[in-house]
Coordinates of C-alpha atoms in Angstrom, one line a residue:
X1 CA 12.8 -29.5 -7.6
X2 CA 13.6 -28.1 -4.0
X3 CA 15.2 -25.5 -3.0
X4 CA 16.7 -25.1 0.6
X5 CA 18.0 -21.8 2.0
X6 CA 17.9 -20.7 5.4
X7 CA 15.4 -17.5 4.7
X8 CA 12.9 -17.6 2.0
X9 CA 11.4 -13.8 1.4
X10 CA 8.2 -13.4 -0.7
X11 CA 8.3 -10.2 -2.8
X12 CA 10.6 -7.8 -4.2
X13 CA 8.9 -4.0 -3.4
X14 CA 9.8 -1.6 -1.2
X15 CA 9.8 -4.5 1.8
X16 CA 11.3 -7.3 0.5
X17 CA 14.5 -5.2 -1.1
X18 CA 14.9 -3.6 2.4
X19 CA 15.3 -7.2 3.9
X20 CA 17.2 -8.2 1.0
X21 CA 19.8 -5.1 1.2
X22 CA 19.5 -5.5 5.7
X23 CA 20.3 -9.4 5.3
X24 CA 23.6 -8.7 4.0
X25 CA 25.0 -5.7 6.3
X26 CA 24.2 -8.2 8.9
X27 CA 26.2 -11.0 7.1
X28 CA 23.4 -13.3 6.3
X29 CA 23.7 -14.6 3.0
X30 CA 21.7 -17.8 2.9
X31 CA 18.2 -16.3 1.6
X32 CA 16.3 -15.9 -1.7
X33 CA 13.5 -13.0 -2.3
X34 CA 10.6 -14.8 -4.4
X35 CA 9.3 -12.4 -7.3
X36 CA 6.0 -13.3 -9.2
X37 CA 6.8 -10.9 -11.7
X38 CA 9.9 -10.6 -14.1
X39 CA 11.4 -7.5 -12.2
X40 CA 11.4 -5.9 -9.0
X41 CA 9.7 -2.9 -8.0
X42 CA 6.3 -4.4 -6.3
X43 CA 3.1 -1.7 -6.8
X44 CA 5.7 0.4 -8.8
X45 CA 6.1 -2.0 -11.0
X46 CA 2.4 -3.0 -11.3
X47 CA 0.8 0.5 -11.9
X48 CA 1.8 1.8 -15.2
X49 CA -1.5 4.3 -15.8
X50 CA -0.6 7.3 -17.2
X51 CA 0.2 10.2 -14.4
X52 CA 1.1 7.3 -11.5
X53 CA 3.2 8.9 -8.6
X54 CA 3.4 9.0 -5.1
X55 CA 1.5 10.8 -2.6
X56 CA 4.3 11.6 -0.5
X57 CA 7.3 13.5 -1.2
X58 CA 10.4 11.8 -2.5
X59 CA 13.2 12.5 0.1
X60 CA 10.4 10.3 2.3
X61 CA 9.5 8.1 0.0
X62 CA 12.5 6.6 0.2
X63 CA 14.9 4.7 2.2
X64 CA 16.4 6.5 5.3
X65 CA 19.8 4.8 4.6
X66 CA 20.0 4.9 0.5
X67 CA 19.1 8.9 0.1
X68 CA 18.6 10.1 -3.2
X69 CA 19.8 13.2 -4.8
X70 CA 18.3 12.6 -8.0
X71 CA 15.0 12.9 -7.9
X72 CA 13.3 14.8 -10.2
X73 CA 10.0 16.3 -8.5
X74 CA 8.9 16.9 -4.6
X75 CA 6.7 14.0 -5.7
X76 CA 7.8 11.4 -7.6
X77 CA 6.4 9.7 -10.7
X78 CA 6.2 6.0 -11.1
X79 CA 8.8 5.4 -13.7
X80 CA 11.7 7.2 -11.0
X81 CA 10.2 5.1 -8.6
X82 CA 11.1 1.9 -9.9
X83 CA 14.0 3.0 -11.3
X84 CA 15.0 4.2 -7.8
X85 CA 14.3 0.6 -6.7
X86 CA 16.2 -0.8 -9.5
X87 CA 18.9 1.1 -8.5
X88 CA 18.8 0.0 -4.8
X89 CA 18.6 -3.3 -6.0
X90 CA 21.6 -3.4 -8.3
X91 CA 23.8 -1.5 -5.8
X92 CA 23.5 -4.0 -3.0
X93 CA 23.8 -7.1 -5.1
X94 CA 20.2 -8.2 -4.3
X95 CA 19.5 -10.1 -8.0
X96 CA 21.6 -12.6 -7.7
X97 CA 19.3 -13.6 -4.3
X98 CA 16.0 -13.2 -6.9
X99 CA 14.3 -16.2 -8.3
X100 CA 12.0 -14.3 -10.4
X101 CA 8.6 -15.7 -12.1
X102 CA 7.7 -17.9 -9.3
X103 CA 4.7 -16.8 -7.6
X104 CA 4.0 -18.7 -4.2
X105 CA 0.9 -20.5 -3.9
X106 CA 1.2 -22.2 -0.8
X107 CA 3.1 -22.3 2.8
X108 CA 2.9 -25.2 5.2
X109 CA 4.8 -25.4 8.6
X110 CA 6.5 -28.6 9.1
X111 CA 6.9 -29.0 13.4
X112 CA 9.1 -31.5 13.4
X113 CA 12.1 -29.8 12.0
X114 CA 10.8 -26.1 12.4
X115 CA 11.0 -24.8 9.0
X116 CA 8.4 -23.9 6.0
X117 CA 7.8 -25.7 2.4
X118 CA 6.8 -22.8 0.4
X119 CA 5.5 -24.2 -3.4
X120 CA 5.1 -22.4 -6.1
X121 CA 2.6 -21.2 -9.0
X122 CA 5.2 -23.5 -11.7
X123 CA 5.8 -26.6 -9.2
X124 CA 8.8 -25.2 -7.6
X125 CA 9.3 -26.0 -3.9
X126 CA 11.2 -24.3 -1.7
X127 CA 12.3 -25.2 2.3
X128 CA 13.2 -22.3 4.5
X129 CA 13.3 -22.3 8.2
X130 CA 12.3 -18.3 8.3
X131 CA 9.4 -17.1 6.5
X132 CA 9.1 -13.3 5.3
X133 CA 6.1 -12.1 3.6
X134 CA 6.7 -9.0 2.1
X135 CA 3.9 -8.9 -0.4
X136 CA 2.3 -5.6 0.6
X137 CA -1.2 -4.5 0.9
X138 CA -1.9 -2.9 -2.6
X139 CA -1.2 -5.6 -5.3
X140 CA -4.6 -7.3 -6.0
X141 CA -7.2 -5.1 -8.3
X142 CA -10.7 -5.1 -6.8
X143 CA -13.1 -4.9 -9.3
X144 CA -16.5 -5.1 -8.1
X145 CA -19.5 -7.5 -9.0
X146 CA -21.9 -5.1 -11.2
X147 CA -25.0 -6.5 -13.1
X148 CA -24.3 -6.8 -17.0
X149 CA -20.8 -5.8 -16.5
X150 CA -19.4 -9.0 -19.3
X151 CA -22.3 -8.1 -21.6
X152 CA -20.6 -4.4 -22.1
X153 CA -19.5 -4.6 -26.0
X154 CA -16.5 -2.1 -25.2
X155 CA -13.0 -2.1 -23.7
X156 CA -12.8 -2.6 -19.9
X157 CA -10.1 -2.6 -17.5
X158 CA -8.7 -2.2 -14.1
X159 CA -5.8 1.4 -13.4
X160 CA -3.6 -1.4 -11.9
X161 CA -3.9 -3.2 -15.2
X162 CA -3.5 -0.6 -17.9
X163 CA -4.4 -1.0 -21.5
X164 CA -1.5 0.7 -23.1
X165 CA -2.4 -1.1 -26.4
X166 CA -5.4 1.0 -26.7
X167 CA -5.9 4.8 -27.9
X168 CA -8.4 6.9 -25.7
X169 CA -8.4 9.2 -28.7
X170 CA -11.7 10.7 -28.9
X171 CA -13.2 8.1 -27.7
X172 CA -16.3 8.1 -24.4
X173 CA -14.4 7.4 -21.3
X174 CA -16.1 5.7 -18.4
X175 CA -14.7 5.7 -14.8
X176 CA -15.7 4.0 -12.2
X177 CA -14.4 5.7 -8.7
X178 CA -12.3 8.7 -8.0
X179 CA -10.2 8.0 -5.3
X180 CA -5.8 7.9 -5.2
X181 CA -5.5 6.4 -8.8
X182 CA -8.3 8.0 -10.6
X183 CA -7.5 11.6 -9.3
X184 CA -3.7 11.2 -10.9
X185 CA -4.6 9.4 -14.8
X186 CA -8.0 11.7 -14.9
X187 CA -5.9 14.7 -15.9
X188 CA -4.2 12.9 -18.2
X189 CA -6.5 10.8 -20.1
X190 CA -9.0 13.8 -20.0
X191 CA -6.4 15.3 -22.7
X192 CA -7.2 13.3 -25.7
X193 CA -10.4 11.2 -25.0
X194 CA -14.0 12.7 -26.6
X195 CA -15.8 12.8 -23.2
X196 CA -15.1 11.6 -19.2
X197 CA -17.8 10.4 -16.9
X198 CA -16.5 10.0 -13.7
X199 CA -18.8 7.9 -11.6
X200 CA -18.1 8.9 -8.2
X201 CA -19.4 7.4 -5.1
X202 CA -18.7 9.9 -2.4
X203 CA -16.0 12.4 -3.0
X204 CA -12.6 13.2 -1.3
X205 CA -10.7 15.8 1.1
X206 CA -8.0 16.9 -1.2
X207 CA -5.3 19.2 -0.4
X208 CA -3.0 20.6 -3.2
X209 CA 0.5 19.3 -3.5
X210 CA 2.5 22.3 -4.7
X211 CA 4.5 19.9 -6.6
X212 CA 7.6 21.0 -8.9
X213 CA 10.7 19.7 -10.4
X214 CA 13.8 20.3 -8.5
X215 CA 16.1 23.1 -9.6
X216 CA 19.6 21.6 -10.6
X217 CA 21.2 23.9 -7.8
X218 CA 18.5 22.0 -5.8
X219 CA 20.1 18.5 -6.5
X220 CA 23.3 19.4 -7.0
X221 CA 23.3 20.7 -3.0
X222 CA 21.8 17.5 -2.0
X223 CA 24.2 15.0 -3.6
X224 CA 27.5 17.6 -2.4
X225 CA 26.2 17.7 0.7
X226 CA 24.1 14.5 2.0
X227 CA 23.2 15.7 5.3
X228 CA 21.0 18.7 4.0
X229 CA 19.1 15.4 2.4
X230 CA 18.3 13.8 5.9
X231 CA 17.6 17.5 7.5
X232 CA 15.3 18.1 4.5
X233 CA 13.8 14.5 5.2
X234 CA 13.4 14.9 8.8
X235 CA 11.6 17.9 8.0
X236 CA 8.7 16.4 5.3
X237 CA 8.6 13.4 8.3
X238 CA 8.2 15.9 11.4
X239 CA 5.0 17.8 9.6
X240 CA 3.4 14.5 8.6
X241 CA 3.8 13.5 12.4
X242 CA 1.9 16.8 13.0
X243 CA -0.7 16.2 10.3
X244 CA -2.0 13.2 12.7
X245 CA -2.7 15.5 15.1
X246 CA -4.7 17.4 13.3
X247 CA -6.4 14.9 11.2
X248 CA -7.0 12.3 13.1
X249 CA -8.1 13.6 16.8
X250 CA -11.0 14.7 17.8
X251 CA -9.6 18.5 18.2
X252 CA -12.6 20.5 16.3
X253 CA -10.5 23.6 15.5
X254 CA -7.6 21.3 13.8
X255 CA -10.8 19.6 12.4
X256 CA -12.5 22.8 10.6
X257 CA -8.9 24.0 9.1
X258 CA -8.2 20.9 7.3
X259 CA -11.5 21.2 6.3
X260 CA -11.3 24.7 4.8
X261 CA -8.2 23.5 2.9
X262 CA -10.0 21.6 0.7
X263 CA -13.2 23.6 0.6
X264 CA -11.1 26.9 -0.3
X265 CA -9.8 25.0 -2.7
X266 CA -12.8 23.5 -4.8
X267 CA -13.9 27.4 -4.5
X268 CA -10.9 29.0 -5.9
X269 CA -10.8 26.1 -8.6
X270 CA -14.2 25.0 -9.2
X271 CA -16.5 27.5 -11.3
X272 CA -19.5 25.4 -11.4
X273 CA -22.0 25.7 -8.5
X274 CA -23.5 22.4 -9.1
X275 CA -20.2 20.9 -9.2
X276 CA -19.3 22.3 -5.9
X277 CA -21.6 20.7 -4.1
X278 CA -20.7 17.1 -5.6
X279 CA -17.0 17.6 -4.4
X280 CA -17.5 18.7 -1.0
X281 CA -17.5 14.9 1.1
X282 CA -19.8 14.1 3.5
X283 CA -17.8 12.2 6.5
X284 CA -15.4 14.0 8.3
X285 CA -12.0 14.6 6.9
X286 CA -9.2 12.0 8.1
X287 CA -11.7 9.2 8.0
X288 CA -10.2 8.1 4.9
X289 CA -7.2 8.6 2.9
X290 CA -6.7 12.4 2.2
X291 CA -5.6 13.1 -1.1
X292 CA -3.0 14.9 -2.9
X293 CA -3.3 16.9 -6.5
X294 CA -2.8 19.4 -8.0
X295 CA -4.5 19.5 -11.3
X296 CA -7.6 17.1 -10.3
X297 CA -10.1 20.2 -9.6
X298 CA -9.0 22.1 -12.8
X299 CA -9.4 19.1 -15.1
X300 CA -12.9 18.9 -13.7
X301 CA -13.5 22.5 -15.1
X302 CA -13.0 21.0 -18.7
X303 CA -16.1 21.0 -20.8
X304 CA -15.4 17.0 -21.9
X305 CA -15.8 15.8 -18.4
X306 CA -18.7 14.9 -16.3
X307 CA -19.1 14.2 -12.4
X308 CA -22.0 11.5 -11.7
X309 CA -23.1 11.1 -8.2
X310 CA -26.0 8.9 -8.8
X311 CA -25.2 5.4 -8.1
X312 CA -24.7 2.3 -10.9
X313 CA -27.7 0.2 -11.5
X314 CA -25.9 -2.1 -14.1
X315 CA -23.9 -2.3 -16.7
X316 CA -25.2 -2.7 -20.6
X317 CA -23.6 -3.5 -23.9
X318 CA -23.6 0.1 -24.7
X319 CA -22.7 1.3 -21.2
X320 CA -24.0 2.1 -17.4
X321 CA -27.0 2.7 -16.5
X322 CA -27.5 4.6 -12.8
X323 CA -30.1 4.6 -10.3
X324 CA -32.3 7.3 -12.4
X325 CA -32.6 5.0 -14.6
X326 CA -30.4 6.9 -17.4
X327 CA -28.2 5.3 -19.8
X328 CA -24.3 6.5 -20.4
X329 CA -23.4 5.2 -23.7
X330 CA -19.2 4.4 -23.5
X331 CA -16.5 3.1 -25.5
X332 CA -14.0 2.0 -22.7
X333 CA -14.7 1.7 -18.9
X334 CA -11.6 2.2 -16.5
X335 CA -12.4 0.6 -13.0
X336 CA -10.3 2.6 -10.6
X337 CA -11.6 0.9 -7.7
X338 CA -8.6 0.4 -5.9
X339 CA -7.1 -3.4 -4.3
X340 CA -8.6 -6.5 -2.0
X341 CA -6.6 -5.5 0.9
X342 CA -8.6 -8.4 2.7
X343 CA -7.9 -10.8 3.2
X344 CA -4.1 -10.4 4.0
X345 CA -2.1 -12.9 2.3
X346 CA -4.8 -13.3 -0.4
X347 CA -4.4 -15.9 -2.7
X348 CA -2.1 -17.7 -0.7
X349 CA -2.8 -21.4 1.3
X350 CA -0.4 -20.7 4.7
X351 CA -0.8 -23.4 7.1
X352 CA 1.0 -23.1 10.5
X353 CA 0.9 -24.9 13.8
X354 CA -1.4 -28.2 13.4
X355 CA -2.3 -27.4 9.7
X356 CA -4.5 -24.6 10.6
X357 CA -4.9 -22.3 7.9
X358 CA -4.0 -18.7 8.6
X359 CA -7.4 -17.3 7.1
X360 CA -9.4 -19.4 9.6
X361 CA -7.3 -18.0 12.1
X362 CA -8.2 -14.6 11.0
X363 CA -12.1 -15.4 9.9
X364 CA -13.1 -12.1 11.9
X365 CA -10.2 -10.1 10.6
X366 CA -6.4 -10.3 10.4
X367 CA -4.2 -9.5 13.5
X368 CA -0.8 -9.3 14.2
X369 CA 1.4 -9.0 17.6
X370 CA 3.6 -5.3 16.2
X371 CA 1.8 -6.3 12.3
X372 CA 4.8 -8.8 12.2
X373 CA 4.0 -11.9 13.7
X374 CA 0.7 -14.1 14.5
X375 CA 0.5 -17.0 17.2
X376 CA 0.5 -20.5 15.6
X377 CA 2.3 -19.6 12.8
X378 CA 6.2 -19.8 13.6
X379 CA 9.0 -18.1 12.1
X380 CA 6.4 -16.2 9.7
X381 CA 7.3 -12.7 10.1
X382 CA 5.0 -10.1 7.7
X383 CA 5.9 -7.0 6.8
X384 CA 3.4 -4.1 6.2
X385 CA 1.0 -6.7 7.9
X386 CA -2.5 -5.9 9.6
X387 CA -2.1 -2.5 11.6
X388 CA 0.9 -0.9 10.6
X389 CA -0.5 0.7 7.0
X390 CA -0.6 4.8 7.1
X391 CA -3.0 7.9 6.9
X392 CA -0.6 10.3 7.3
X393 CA 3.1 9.4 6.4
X394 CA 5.2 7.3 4.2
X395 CA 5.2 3.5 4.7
X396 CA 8.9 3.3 4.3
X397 CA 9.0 4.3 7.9
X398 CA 7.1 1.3 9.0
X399 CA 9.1 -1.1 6.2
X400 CA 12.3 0.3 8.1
X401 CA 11.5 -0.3 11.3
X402 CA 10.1 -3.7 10.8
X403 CA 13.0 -5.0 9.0
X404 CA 15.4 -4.1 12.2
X405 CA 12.9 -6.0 14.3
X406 CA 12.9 -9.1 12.0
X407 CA 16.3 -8.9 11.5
X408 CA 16.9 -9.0 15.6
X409 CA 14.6 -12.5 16.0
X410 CA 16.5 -13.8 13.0
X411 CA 19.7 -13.7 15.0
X412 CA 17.6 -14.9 18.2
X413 CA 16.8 -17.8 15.9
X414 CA 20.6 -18.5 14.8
X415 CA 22.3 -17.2 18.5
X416 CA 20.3 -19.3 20.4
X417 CA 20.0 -22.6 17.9
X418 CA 16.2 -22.4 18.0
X419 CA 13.8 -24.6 16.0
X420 CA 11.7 -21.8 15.9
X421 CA 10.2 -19.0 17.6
X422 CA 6.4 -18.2 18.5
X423 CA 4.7 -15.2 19.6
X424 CA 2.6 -15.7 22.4
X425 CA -0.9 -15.9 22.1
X426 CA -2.1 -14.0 25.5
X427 CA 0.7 -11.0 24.1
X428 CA -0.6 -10.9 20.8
X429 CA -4.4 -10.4 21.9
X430 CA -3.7 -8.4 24.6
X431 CA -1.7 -5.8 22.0
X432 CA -4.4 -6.0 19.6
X433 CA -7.1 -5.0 22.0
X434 CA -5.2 -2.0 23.3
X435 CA -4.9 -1.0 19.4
X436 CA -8.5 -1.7 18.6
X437 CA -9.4 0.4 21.7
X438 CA -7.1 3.4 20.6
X439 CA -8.8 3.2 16.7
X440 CA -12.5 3.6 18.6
X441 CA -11.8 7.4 18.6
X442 CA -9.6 7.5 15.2
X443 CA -11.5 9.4 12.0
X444 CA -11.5 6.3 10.3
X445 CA -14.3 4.8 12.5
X446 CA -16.6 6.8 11.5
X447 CA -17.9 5.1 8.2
X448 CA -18.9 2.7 7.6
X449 CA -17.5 0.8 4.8
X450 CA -13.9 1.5 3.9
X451 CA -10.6 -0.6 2.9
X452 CA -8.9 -0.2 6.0
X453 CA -12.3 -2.3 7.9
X454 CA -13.2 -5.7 8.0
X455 CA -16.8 -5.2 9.8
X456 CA -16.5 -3.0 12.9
X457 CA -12.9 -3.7 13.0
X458 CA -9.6 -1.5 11.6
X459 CA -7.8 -4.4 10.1
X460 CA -5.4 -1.8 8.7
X461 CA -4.5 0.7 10.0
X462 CA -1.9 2.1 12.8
X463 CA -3.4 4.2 15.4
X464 CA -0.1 6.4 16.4
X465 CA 2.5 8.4 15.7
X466 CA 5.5 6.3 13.1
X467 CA 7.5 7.7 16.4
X468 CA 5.7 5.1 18.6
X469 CA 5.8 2.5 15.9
X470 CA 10.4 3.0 15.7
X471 CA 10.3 2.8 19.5
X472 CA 7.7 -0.3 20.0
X473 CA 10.0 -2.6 17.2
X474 CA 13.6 -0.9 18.5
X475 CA 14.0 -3.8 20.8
X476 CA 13.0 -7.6 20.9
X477 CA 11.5 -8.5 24.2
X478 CA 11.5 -12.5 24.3
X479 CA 9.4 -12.6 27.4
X480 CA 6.8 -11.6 24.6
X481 CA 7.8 -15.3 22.4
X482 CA 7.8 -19.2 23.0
X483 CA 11.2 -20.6 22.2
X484 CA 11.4 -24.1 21.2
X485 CA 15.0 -25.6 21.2
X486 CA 16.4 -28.1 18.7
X487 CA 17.4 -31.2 20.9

């Protein structure tokens, strides 16, 4: 069966509502958002472990032009997340554009009449002349290749994937990695299982949140009057700018307080001198995600719970065995070992230009002209593509700016009667150098391995301000594009 519409939009998170909702102020009716799944909500609908939230605060974490008064804590928790999205998605009449439970599988570029047969997971086949991606970055559980791991005789499972069939109730508790995820369900699951061992492989720069609920006079202000929302907004957004700056230059005295953040804090939390010394990392703070909490360091105090730094030899029927050669005996093993962020686009056959395939064009590492479009593949704009994740601030900054942008070229496409449009390839690689030179001296260079690398590259990861980001995408520049015309 085919479907033809004039914009075909893959994903229903954060990104793809915000084009949905942005579509229609601008009049443009003729699309359909893709969902694998049967709701919206993305990663917010995905990651049900017990304690998910955010790790930035809600007036941010949300979008600039649907503010909402009803949040519940400075940080929010996954269920008023996707309600919140729910709620966006109902209010702008977005589900009557969702073809939910189809999952794309495939994307090929037909030249001839410049548009894109996008195919399904069930046989489904779909013919759009623009192309959105807005599948995000954090959707696909990495679970990594350890010896014996099917021989265990236990329960295992990723955090993205939650067992909520099973009961941790005194039961021995494996987890493997202690990054965003692990630090949030840690605390909780710590409550009823028999024991915890944390298996961490290098430990984290944390700062505390000082989360709270809101006070009713709190909320009540915000929904009476709307613009202490945005002030209050602009606010959270204008100290995360400033948290760049002190994270991720090379400004030692910024350096050595965000430091002492976290190692005051392990010292007023942490009783344990052994402990200490496990939780302090050993790479320079910035260089990878710095992370929120506010209970993580006192759940570690708790007699049931165990911090092991030696590395994972294999896994046996009864458990893991680590490097010394000693054996952990376990019931359930949680791998909280975060998502395949690369390839971008994983799992899905795009073929542009010629019928070359999008992951031979990015063999060496994904790149983007602005982390929205790539040369040879035509009227495929990404959102949250390669370079325009964040350390520092909230995504939906990028997702907003991005959607304008896309949004602008899409009435190029239509104002100008254009087959299709192209970014140019000399553009493209010229950008990504000068953002490839400008990571060189970011934090995040200095290791090694990381999700945000694909060898010695930052695949990832913006190098600036969000500032810089609003004012590159404010305006299309077609000097920067080949435009075909239909005949």
């Amino acid at each position: 069966m085919n479907v033809i519409k004039k914009i075909c939009i893959i994903g229903t998170g954060f990104s793809g509502i915000c084009m949905g909702i942005k579509l229609k102020e601008a009049g443009i009716e003729d699309f359909v958002l893709l969902e694998k799944s049967g709701e919206v909500g993305g990663t917010w609908r995905e990651n049900t472990y017990p304690g998910a939230e955010c790790d930035v605060p809600s007036a941010l974490y949300s979008y600039s032009f649907e503010p909402y008064p009803f949040w519940e804590y400075k940080w929010s928790h996954q269920p008023q997340i996707l309600e919140y999205l729910k709620h966006c998605t109902k209010k702008h009449d977005l589900y009557s554009h969702i073809h939910f439970n189809r999952k794309m599988v495939s994307a090929k570029f037909l030249e001839d009449n410049g548009s894109w047969v996008i195919e399904t997971v069930d046989g489904m086949r779909y013919e759009s002349q623009i192309l959105i991606s807005a599948v995000g970055q954090l959707h696909h559980p990495s679970i990594p290749k350890i010896e014996g791991q099917d021989k265990f005789k236990g329960i295992s499972f990723h955090s993205a994937n939650w067992n909520h069939s099973i009961s941790l109730k005194g039961k021995k508790v494996g987890v493997i990695g202690n990054a965003a995820s692990a630090i949030q369900f840690i605390p909780q699951i710590t409550k009823e299982a028999g024991s915890v061992s944390i298996f961490q492989r290098s430990a984290n720069w944390m700062f505390p949140k000082f989360d709270r609920p809101y006070k009713e006079w709190e909320k009540k202000l915000a929904r009476i009057f709307p613009s202490f929302l945005k002030l209050y907004r602009f606010t959270i957004w204008l100290k995360m700018e400033l948290l760049l700056y002190m994270l991720m230059g090379n400004n030692k005295l910024f350096k050595k307080f965000g430091e002492s953040i976290t190692i005051n804090y392990i010292n007023k939390i942490i009783k344990n001198g052994e402990l200490k010394k496990k939780l302090i990392p050993d790479y320079r703070i910035g260089a990878k995600r710095i992370l929120f909490s506010d209970n993580y360091y006192e759940t570690l105090n708790n007699k049931n719970i165990e911090v092991i730094v030696d590395s994972i030899n294999r896994i046996t029927q009864k458990g893991v065995v680590t490097s010394n050669n000693e054996e952990k005996e376990l019931d359930v093993i949680i791998y909280a070992t975060g998502f395949k962020t690369n390839p971008f686009l994983y799992q899905m056959d795009v073929k542009g230009l010629g019928g070359k395939s999008i992951h031979e064009t990015w063999s060496s590492g994904a790149e983007a002209y602005l982390g929205i479009m790539t040369a040879g593949f035509p009227n495929l704009f990404m959102m949250y593509g390669p370079n325009t994740n964040l350390g520092h601030s909230s995504i939906v900054i990028m997702i907003e700016s991005q959607t304008s942008y896309i949004i602008q070229c899409i009435k190029t496409i239509q104002d100008k009667n254009l087959k299709y449009m192209d970014v140019k390839k000399v553009v493209q690689d010229a950008y990504n150098v000068s953002i490839q030179k400008r990571l060189k001296s970011k934090a995040w260079n200095t290791v090694s391995k990381s999700w945000y690398k694909v060898g010695n590259r930052i695949t990832n990861n913006w190098p600036g301000r969000t500032i810089e980001y609003i004012k590159q995408t404010k305006h299309l520049n077609l000097e920067s594009y080949l435009l075909y015309y239909r005949q």
